[in-house]
Tab-separated table of C-alpha atoms in Angstrom:
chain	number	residue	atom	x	y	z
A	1	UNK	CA	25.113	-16.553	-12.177
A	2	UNK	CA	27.423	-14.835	-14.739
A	3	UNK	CA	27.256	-11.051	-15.621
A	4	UNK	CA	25.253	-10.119	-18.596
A	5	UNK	CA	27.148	-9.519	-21.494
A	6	UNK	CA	27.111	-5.526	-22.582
A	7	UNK	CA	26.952	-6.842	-26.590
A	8	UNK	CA	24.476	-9.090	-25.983
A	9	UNK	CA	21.651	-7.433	-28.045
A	10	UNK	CA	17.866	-7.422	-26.311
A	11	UNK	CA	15.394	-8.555	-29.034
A	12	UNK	CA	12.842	-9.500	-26.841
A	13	UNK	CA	11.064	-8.430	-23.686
A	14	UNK	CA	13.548	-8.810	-20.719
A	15	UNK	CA	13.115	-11.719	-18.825
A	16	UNK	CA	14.725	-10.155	-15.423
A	17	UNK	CA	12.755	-7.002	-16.248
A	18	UNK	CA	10.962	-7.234	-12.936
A	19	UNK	CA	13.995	-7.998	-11.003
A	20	UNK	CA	16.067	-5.953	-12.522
A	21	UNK	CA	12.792	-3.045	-11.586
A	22	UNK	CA	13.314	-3.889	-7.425
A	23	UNK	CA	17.164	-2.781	-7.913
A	24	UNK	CA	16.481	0.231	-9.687
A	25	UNK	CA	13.241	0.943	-7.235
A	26	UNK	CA	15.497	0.577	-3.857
A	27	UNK	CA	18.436	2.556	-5.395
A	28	UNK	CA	15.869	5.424	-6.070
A	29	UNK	CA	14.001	4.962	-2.516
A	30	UNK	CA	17.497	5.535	-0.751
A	31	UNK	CA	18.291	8.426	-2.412
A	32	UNK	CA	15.448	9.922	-1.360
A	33	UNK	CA	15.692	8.653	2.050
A	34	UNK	CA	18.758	10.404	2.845
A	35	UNK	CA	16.954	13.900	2.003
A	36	UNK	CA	14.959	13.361	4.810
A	37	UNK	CA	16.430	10.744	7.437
A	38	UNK	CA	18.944	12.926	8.742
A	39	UNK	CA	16.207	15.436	9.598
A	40	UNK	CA	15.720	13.299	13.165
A	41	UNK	CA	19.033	12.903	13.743
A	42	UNK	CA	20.329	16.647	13.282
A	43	UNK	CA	20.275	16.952	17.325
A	44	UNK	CA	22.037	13.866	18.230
A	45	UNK	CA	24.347	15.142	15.494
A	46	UNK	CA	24.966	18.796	17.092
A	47	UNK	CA	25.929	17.123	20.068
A	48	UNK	CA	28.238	14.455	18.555
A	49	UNK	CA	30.133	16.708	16.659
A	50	UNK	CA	29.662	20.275	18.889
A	51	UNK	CA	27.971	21.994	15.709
A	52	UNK	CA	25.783	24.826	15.857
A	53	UNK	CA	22.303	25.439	14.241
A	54	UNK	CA	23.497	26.771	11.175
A	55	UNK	CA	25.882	24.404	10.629
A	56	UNK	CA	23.665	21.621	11.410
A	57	UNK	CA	21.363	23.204	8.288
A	58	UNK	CA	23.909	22.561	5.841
A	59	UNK	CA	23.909	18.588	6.243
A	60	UNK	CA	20.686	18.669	4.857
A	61	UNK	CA	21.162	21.804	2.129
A	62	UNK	CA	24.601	20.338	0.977
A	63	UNK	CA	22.953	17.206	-0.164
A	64	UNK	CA	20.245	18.853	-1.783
A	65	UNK	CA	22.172	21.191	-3.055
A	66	UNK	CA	24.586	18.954	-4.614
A	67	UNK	CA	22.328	16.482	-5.973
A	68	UNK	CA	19.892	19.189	-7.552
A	69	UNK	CA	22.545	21.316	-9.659
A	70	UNK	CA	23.822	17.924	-11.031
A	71	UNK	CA	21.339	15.867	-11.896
A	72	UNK	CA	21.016	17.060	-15.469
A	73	UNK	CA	24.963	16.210	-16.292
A	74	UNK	CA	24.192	12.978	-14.011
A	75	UNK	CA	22.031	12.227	-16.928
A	76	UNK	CA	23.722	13.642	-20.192
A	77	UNK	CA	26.863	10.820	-18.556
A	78	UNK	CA	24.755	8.099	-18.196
A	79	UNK	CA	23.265	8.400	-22.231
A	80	UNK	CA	27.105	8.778	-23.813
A	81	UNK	CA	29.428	6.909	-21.007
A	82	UNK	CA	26.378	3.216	-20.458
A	83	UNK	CA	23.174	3.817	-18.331
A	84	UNK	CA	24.771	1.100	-16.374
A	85	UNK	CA	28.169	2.420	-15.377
A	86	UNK	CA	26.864	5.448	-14.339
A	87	UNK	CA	24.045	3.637	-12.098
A	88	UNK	CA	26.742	1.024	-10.607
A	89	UNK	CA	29.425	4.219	-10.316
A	90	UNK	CA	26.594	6.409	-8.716
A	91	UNK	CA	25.719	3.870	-6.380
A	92	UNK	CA	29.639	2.655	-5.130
A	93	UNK	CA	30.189	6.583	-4.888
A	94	UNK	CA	26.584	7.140	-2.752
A	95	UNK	CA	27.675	4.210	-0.327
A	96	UNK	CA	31.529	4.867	0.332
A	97	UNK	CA	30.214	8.658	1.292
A	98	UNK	CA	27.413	7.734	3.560
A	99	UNK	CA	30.058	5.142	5.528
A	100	UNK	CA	32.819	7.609	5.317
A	101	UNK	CA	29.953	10.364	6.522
A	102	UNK	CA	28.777	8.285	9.347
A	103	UNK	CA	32.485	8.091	10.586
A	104	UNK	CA	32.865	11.792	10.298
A	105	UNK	CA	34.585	13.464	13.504
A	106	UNK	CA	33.909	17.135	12.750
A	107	UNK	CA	30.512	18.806	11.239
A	108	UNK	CA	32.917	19.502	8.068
A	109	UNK	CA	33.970	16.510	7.490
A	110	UNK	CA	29.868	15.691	7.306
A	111	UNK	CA	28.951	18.253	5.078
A	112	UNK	CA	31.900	17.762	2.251
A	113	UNK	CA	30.508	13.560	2.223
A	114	UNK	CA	26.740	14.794	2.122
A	115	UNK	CA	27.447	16.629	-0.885
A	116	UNK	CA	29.578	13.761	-2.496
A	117	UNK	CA	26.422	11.651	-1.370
A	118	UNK	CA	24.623	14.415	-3.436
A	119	UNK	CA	26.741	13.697	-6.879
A	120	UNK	CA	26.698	10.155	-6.322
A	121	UNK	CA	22.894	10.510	-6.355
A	122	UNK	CA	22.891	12.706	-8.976
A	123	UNK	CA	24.763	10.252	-11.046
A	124	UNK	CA	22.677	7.017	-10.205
A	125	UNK	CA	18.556	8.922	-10.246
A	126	UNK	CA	18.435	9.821	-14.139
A	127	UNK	CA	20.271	6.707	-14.978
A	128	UNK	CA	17.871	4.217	-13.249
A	129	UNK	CA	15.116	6.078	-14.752
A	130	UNK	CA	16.667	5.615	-18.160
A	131	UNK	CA	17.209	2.134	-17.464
A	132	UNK	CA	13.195	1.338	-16.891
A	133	UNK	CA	12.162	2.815	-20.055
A	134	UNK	CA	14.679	0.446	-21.677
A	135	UNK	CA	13.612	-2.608	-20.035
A	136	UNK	CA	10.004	-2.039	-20.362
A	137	UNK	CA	7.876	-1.706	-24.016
A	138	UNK	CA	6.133	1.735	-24.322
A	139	UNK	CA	2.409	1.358	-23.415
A	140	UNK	CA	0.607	-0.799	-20.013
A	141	UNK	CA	4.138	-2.166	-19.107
A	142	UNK	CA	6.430	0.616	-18.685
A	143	UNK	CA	3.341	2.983	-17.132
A	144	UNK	CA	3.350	0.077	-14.653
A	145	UNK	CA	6.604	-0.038	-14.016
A	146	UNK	CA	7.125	3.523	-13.835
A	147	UNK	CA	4.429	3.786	-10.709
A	148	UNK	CA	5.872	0.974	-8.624
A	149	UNK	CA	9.055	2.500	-9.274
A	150	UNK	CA	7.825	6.017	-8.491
A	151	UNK	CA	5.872	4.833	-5.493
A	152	UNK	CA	8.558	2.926	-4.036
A	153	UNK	CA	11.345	6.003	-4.397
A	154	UNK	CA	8.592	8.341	-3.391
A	155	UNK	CA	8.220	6.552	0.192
A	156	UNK	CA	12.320	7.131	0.893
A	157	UNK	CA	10.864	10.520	2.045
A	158	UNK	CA	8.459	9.297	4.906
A	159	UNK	CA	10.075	6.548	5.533
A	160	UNK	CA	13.004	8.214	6.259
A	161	UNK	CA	11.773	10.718	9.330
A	162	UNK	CA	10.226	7.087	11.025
A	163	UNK	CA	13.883	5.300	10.295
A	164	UNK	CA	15.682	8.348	11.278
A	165	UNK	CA	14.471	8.433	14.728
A	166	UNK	CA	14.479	4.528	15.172
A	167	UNK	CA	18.056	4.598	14.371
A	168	UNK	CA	19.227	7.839	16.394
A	169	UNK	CA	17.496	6.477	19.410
A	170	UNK	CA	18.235	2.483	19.417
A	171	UNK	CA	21.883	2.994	18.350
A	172	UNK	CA	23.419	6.298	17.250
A	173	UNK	CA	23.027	9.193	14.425
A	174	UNK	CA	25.541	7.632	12.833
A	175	UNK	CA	23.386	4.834	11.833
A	176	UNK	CA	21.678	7.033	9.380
A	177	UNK	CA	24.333	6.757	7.411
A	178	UNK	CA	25.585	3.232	8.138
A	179	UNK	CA	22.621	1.740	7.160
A	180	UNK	CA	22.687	2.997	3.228
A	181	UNK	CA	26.023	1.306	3.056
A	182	UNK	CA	25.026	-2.606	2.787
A	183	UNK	CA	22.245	-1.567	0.538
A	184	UNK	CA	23.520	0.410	-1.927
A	185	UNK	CA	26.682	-1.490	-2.403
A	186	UNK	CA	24.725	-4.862	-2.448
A	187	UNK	CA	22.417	-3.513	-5.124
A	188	UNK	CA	25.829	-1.979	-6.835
A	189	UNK	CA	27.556	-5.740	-6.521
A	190	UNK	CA	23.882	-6.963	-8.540
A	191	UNK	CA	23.491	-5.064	-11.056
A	192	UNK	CA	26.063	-6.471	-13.871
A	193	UNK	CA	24.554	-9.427	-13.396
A	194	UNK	CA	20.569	-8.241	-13.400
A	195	UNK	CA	20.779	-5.433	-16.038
A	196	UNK	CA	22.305	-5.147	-19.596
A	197	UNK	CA	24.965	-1.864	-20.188
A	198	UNK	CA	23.011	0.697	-22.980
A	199	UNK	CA	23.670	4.085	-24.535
A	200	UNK	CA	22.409	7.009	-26.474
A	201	UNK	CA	22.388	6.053	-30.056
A	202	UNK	CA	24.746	8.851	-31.324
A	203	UNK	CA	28.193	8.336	-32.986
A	204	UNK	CA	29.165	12.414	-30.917
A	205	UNK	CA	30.590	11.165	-27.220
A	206	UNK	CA	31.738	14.593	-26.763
A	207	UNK	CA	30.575	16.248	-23.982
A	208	UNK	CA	29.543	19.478	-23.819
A	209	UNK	CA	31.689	20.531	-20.602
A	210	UNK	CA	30.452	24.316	-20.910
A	211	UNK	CA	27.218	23.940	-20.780
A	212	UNK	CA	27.317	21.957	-18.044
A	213	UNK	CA	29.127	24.042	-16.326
A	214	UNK	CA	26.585	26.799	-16.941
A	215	UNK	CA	23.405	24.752	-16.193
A	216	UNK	CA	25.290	23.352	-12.715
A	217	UNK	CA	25.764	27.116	-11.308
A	218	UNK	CA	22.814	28.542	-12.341
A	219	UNK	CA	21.021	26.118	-10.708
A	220	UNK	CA	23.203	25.805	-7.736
A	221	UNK	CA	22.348	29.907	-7.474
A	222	UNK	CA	18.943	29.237	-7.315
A	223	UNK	CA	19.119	26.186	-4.944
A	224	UNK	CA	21.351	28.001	-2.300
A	225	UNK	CA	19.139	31.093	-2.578
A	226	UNK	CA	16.085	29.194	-1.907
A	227	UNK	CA	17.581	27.310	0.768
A	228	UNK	CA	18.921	30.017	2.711
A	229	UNK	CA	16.195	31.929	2.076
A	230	UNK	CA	14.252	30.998	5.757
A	231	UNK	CA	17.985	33.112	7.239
A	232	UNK	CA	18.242	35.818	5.257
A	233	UNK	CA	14.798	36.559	4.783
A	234	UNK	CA	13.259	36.404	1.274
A	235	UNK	CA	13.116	39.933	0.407
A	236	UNK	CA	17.052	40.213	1.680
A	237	UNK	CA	19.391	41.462	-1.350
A	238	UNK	CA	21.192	37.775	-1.023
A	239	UNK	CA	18.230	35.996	-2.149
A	240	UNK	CA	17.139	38.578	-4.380
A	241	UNK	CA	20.358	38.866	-5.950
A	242	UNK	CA	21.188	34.790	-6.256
A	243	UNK	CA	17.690	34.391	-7.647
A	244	UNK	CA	18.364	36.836	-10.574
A	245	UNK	CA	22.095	35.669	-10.769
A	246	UNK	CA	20.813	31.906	-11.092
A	247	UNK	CA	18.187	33.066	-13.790
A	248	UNK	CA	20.613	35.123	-16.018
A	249	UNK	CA	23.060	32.051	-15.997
A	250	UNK	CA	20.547	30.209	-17.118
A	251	UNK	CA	19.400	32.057	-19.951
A	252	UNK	CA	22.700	32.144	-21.182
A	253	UNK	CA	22.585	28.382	-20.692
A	254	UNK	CA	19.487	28.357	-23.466
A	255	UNK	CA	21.323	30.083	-25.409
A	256	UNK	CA	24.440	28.931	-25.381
A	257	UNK	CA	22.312	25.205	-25.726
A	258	UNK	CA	20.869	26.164	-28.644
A	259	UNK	CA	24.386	27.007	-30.702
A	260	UNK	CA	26.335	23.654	-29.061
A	261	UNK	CA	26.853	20.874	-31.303
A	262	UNK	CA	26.454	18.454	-28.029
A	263	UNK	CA	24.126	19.914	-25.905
A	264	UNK	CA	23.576	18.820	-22.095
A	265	UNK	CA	19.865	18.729	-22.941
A	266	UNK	CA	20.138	16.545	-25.622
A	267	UNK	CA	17.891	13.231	-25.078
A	268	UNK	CA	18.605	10.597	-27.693
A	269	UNK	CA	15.750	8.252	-28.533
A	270	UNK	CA	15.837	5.109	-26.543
A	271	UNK	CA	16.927	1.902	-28.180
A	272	UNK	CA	15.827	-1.719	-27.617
A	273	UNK	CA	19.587	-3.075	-28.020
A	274	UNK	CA	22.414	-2.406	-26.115
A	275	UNK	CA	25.035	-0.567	-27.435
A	276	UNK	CA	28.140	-1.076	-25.933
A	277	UNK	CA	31.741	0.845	-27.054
């Protein structure tokens, strides 16, 4: 089996549409697995590593932290730099984290990978979703295909509290982590030769590093504020203060958006033909 060529234009329906549609689906039903598998294992973990409660909070807020402020560059990448690249790159950096996370000898070392796990899924989500609306014609199709790929992600989250304790108590907490290794870089190893490289039609590659910047923290305030809310109390001048800090960055985001020649926001229509550099 050779690797799809990135110039070879798509003129008809995809014949490994559906295949192509169970690499995408799993990639998605990890990442939301590992917001929630972890969840078991945070007591086996405090023990492992001699972390206390609030520490132990932060393996799960990191991730969701990290993943939530950048999903919307995550996606912005994937139209001007190939859907593709950013899918294969997102997965490869997703995998390496979760193996180098589930070797982790200090609760530090844990946190810093969960939030590169974070990016890596923030780079890999909007990509595979930008993928299936290529590979499937507007209409019965790509509805379809969006729900089985939307079902199948959406079950990483129950999924992952069953698998979490399996794991923690047949083998170790590390396992949580070890086991999103052979899948993700399997699937990452596939892909070239499953799915065809694609981009924004747009002749402007520029990327509007401001913006991004803007739209990252504002939403990171808001994140962090609402998950540390349940410590500090939601009425506490923290929250307060984050919440109002998060929503005056990102008014100045909308504005700022609405001046930039390349804005973050920007969604270019979706082509039926690859378009490779």
């Amino acid at each position: 089996m050779d690797a799809i060529d990135q110039t070879e234009p798509l003129t008809s329906p995809d014949s490994r549409r559906w295949i192509a549609l169970s690499l995408l689906a799993i990639a998605d039903f990890v990442v939301v697995l590992d917001a929630t598998i972890v969840n078991i294992a945070l007591p086996s973990i405090g023990r492992g590593l001699h972390a206390s409660t609030s520490e132990l909070a932060w393996v799960v807020s990191t991730y969701i932290l990290a993943f939530g402020s950048l999903l919307m560059l995550g996606g912005r990448l994937a139209d001007l730099f190939g859907r593709r690249r950013l899918f294969v790159g997102g997965l490869i950096l997703f995998g390496l984290a979760s193996l180098a996370g589930g070797l982790s000898t200090s609760i530090g070392e844990l946190i810093v990978f969960r939030a590169i796990q974070g990016a890596g899924a923030a780079m890999l989500a909007p990509a595979a979703r930008s993928i299936v609306t290529i590979l499937f014609e507007e209409g019965k199709e790509r509805s379809k295909a969006l729900g089985i790929w939307g079902a199948v992600a959406g079950s990483g989250s129950v999924v992952g509290l069953i698998l979490g304790g399996v794991l923690t108590s047949s083998l170790s907490w590390r396992w949580v982590f070890f086991v999103n290794v052979p899948i993700v870089l399997g699937t990452a190893l596939l892909t070239p030769f499953i799915i065809r490289e694609s981009r924004a039609e747009t002749t402007n590659h520029s990327v509007d590093y401001l913006g991004a910047v803007l739209v990252t923290g504002g939403l990171l305030a808001i994140l962090y504020a609402l998950v540390n809310a349940g410590g500090v109390g939601w009425g506490s001048g923290e929250t307060i203060g984050l919440l109002g800090l998060g929503a005056a960055v990102l008014a100045i985001f909308a504005w700022f958006e609405s001046k930039a020649r390349s804005p973050v926001t920007m969604r270019w229509r979706v082509s039926r033909r690859s378009a490779a550099s």
